[in-house]
Coordinates of C-alpha atoms in Angstrom, one line a residue:
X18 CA 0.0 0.0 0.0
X19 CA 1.5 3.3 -0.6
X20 CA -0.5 6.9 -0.2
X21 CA 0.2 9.2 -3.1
X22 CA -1.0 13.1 -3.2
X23 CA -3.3 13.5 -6.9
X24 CA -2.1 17.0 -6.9
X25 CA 2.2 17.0 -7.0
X26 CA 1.5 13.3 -7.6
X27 CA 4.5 12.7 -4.4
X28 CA 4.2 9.3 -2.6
X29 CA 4.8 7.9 1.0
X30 CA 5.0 4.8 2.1
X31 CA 2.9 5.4 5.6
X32 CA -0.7 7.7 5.9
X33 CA -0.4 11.1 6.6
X34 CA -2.9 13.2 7.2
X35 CA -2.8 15.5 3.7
X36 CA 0.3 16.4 1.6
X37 CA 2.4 18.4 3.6
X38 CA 2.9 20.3 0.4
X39 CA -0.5 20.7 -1.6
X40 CA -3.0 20.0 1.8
X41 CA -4.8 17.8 -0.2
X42 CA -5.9 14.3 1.4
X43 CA -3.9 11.6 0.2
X44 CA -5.2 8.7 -2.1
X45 CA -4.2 5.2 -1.7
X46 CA -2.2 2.5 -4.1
X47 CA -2.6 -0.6 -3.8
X48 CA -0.1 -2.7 -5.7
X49 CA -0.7 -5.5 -7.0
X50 CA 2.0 -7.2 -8.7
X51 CA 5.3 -7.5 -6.6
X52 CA 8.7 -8.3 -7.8
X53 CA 11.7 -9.6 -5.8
X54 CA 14.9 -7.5 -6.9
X55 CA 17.3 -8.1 -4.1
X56 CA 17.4 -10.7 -1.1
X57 CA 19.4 -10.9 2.2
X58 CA 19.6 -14.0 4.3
X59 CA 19.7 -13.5 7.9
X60 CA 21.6 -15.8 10.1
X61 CA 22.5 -14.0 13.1
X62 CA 19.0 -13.8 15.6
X63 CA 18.7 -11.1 17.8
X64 CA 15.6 -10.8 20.3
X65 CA 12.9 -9.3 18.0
X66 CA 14.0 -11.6 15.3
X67 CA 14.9 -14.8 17.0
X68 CA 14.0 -17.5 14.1
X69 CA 17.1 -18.1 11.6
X70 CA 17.5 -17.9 9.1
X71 CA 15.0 -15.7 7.5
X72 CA 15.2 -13.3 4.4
X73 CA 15.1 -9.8 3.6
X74 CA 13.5 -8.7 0.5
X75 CA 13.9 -5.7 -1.9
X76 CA 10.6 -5.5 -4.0
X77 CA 9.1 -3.4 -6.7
X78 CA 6.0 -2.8 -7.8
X79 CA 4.8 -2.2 -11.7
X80 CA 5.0 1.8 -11.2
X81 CA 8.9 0.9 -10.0
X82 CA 8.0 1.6 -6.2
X83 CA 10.5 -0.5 -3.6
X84 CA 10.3 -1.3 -0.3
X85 CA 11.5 -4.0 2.1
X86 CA 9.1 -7.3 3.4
X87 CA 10.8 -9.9 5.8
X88 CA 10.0 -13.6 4.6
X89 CA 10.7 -17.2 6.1
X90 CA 10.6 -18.6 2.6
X91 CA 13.7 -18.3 0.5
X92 CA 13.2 -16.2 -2.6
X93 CA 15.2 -15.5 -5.7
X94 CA 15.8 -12.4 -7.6
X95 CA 13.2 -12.0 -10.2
X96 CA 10.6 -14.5 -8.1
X97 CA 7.0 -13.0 -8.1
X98 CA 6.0 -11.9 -4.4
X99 CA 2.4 -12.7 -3.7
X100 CA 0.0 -14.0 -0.3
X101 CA -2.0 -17.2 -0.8
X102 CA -5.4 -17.1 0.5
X103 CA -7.9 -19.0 3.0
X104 CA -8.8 -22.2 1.3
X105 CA -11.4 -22.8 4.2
X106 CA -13.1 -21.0 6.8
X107 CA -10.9 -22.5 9.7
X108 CA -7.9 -20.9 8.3
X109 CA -5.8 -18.4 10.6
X110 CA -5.2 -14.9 9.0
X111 CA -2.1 -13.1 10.2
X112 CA -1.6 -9.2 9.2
X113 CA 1.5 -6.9 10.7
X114 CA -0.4 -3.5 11.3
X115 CA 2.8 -1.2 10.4
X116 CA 0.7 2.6 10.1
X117 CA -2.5 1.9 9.4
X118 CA -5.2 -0.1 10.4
X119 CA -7.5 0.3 7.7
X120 CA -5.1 -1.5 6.1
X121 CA -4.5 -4.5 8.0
X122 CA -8.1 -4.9 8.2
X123 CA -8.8 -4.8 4.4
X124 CA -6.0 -7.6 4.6
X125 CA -7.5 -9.6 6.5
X126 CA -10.9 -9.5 4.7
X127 CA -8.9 -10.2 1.4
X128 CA -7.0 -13.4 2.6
X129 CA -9.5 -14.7 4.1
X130 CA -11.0 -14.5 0.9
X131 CA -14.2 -12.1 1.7
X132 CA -14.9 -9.9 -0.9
X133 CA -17.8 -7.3 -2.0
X134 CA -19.0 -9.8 -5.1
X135 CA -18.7 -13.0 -3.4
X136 CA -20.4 -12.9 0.0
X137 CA -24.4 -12.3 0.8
X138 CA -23.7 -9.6 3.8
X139 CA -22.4 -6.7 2.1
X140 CA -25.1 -4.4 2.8
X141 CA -26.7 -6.7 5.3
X142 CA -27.4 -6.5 9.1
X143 CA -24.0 -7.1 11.3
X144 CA -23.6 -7.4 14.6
X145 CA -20.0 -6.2 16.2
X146 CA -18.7 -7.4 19.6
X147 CA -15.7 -5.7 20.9
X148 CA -14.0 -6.4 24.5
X149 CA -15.5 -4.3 26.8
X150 CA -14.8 -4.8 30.3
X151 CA -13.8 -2.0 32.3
X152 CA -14.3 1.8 32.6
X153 CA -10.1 2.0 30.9
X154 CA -8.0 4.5 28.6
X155 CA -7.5 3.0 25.1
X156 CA -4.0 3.0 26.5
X157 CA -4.2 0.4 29.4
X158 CA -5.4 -2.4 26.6
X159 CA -8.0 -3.6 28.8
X160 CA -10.7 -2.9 25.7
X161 CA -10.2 -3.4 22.1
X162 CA -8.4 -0.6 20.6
X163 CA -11.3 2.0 19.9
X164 CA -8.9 2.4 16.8
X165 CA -9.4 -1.1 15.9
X166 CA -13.5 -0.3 16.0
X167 CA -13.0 2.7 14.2
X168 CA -11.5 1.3 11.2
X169 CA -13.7 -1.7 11.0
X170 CA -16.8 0.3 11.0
X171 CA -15.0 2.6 8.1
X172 CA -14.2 -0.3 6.0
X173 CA -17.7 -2.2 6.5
X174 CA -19.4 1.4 5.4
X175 CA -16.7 1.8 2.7
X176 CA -17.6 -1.7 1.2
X177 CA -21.6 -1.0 1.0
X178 CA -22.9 -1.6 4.3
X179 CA -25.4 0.8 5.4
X180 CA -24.5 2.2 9.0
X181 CA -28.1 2.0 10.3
X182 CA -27.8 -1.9 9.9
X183 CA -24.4 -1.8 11.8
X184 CA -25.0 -2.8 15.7
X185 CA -22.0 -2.2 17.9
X186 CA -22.9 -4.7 21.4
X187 CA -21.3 -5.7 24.6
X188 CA -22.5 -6.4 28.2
X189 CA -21.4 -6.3 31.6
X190 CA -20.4 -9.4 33.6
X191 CA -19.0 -7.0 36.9
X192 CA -19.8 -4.2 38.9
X193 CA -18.5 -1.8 36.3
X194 CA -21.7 -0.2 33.9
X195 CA -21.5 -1.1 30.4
X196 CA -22.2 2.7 30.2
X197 CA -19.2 4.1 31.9
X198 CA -16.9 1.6 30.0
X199 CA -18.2 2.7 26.6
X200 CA -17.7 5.9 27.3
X201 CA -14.2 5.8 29.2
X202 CA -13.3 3.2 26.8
X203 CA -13.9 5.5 23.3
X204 CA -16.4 3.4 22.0
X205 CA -19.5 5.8 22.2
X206 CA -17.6 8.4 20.3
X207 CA -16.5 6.1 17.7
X208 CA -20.2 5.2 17.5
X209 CA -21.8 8.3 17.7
X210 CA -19.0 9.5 14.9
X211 CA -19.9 6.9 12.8
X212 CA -24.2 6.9 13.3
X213 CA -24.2 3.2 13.7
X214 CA -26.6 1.9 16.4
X215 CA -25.3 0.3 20.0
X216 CA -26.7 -1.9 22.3
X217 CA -26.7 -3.5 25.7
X218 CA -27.4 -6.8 25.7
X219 CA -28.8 -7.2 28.9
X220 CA -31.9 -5.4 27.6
X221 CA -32.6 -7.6 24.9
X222 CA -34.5 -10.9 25.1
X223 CA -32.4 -14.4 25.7
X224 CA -33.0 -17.1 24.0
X225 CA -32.9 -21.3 25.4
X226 CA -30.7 -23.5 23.8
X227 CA -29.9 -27.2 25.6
X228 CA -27.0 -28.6 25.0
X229 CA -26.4 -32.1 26.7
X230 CA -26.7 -31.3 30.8
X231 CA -26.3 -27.5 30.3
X232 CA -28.7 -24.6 29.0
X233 CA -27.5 -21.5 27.3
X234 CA -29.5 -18.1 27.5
X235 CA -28.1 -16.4 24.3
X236 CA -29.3 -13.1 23.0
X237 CA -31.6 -13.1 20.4
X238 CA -29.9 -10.5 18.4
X239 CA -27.5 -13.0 17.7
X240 CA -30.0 -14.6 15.3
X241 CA -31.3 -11.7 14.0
X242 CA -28.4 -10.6 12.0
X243 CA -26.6 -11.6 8.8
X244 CA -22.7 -11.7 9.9
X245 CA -21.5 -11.5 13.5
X246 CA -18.0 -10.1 13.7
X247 CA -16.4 -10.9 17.1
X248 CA -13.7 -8.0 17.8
X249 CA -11.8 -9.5 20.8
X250 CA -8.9 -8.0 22.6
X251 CA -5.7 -10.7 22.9
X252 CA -5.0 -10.9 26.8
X253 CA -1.8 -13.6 28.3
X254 CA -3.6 -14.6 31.5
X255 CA -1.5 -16.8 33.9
X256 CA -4.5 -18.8 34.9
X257 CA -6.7 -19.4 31.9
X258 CA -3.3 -18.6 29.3
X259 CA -5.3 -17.1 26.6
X260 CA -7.6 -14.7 26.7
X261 CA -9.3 -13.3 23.9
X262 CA -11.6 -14.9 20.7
X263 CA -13.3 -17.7 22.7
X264 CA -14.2 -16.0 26.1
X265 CA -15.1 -12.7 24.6
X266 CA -18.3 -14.8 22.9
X267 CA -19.7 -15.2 26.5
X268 CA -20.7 -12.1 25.9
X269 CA -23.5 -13.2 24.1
X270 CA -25.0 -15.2 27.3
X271 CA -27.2 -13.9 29.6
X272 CA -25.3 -12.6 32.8
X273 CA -27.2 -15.5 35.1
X274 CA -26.7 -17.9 32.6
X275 CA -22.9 -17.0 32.7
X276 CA -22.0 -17.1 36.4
X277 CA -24.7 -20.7 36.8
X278 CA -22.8 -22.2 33.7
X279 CA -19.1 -21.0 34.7
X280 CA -20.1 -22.4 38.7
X281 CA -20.4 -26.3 37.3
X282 CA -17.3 -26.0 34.4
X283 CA -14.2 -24.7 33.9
X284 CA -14.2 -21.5 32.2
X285 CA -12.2 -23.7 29.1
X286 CA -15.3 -26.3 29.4
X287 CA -17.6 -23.6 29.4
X288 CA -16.0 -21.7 25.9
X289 CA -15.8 -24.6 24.1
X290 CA -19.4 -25.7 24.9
X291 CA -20.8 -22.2 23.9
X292 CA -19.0 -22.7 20.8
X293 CA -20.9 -25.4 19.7
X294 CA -24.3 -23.6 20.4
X295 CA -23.7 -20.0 18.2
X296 CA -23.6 -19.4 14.6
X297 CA -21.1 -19.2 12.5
X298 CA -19.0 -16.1 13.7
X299 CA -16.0 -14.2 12.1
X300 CA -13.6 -13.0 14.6
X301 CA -11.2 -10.3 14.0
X302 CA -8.7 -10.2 16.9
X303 CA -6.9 -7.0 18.2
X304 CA -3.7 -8.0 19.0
X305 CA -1.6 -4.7 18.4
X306 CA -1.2 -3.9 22.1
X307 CA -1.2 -7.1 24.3
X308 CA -2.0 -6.9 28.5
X309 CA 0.6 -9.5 29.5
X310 CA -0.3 -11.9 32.7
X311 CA 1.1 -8.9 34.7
X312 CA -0.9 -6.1 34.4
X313 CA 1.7 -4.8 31.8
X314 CA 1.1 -4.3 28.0
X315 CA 3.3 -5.3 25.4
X316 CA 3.4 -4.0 21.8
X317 CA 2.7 -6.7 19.1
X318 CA 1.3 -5.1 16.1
X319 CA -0.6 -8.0 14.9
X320 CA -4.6 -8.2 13.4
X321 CA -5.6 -12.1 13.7
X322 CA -8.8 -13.3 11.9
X323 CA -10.5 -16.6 11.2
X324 CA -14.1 -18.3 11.1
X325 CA -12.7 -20.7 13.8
X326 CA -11.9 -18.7 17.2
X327 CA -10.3 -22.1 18.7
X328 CA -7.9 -21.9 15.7
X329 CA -7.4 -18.3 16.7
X330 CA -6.6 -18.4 20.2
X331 CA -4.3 -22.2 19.5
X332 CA -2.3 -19.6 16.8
X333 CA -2.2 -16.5 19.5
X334 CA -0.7 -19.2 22.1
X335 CA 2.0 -20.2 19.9
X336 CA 3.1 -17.0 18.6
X337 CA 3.0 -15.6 21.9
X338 CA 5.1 -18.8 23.1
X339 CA 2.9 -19.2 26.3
X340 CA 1.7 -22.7 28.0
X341 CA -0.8 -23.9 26.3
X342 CA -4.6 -24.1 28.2
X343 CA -6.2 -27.9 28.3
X344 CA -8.8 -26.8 25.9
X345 CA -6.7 -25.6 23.1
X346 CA -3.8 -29.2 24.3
X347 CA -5.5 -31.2 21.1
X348 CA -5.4 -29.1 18.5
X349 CA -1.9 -29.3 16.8
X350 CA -0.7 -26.0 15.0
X351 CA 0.5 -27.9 12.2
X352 CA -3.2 -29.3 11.3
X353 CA -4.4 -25.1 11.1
X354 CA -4.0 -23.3 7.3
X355 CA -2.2 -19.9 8.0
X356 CA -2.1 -17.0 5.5
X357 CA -1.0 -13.9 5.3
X358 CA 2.3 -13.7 8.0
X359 CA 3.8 -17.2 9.1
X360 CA 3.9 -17.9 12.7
X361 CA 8.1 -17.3 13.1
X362 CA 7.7 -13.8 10.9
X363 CA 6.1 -12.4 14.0
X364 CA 7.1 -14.8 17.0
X365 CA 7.8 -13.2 20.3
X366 CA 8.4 -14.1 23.5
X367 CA 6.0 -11.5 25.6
X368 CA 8.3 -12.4 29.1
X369 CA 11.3 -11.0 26.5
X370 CA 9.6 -7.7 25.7

């Protein structure tokens, strides 16, 4: 992606506001053809970049543009540079947010293989479920990343969806109002900025769904609306390990139906039960700021997206090199189809950083 000015015709690699030298809001170009003219092999790891050896690229676009892109996969000069998309809906997307999020996000939609021509919901009713848990600045990465919101909401408007049939929802589990979170948290403004509609789910009617020994109370706008897009924050927790794409859809549950369900199961048992008993939900997972198991946050600059969020979380616990939970123990890493970013392009080690 590069952001050119269609006045002096100048281009930048990151977004800036408007040409610093005509004021005029800059258009983006996307480029769709790359070309490797120059590669580096790496050998020597340092603790950003501990996987070796990997490979530095040189690579040019059809308008002659260059810029660098770090790869696990050798290349040779003259090799054509392109990401493979989704071939199912289990896949894993991985995206490196560098300047803008916009951008990630439109990634992610695009190797996932989600398009304005080929999918039913463009223009149809979606539901949006961000972490919201606590009355917290953006800063303390307690929420998602009003940012993150933001930029869906722009992209999902951008690609024909109307904003009155976009519902921004979440729901209090704790003494904290859903009110004074939303508001502390940035996600009324970004609401109210964008005219979509929000809701508490508390309000709404619950719906009874048995499952085996154990019934679920799940709000009924869950199966009112076209695409559900579950916008989870990525936590390290010591106790649970992950926490992020699988608990944040507990939000759907009635609060009673939460606390009786969570008192006879494991919080893992309980997740992966719940799973079984929604419909089919894309998650998009903030993971450019991560709260580590110590209060502390971490940078990691990552967008994580897939149809599955067991696959999700399974990827998040092995890029993030944690122990792995009992719930996610069976599914093996090499079994999940990753696009975009390969798992050792963006490993860290969040005790390390």
């Amino acid at each position: 992606m590069f952001y050119q000015c269609p006045k002096c015709q100048k281009i930048w690699q990151y977004p800036i506001e408007k040409c610093p030298d005509c004021f005029l809001e800059l258009e983006k170009r996307l480029s769709e053809n790359l070309k490797v003219i120059a590669v580096s092999r790496v050998t020597i790891p340092t603790i950003l970049h501990p996987k070796v050896p990997y490979f530095v690229l040189l690579l040019e676009t059809d308008q002659g543009r260059k810029f660098v892109q770090k790869t696990i996969k050798e290349y040779k000069i003259g090799d054509e540079f392109k990401f493979k998309k989704a071939k199912d809906k289990s896949a894993v997307a991985i995206w490196r947010v560098k300047y803008d999020i916009f951008e990630a996000i439109e990634k992610i939609f695009e190797l996932l293989g989600i398009t304005p021509n080929q999918n039913f919901w463009w223009g149809a009713k979606i539901l949006i479920l961000p972490t919201l848990i606590s009355p917290a600045h953006p800063y303390f990465a307690k929420n998602t990343n009003p940012e993150v919101l933001k930029n869906l909401i722009k992209f999902l408007i951008q690609k024909g969806v109307k904003r009155e049939k976009i519902l921004v929802a979440g729901q209090s589990f704790n003494d904290f109002p859903i009110e004074a979170s939303a508001k502390k948290s940035k996600f009324l403004s970004v609401c109210q900025e964008n005219k979509v509609q929000i809701l508490d789910f508390s309000k709404t009617k619950f719906k009874k769904i048995k499952r085996g020994d154990s019934i679920f109370e799940i709000s009924e706008e869950v199966f009112k609306r076209d695409l559900i897009i579950n916008l989870p924050i990525l936590k390290i927790d010591s106790k649970l390990g992950v926490r992020g794409a699988l608990e944040n859809l507990t939000k759907f549950l009635k609060k009673e139906s939460f606390l009786g369900l969570k008192y006879l199961s494991s919080q893992g048992e309980l997740i992966l039960k719940l799973k079984g008993v929604l419909p089919e939900i894309l998650t998009i997972a903030d993971g450019i700021k991560i709260q580590k198991s110590n209060g502390f946050t971490a940078f990691f600059g990552l967008i994580l997206a897939s149809f599955n969020p067991l696959n999700l979380d399974r990827v998040f616990a092995e890029i993030s090199t944690i122990e792995l939970p009992e719930y996610l123990k069976s599914i093996k890493i090499k079994d999940i189809e990753i696009v975009g970013r390969e798992i050792e392009e963006v490993q860290y080690n969040l005790e390390k950083i």
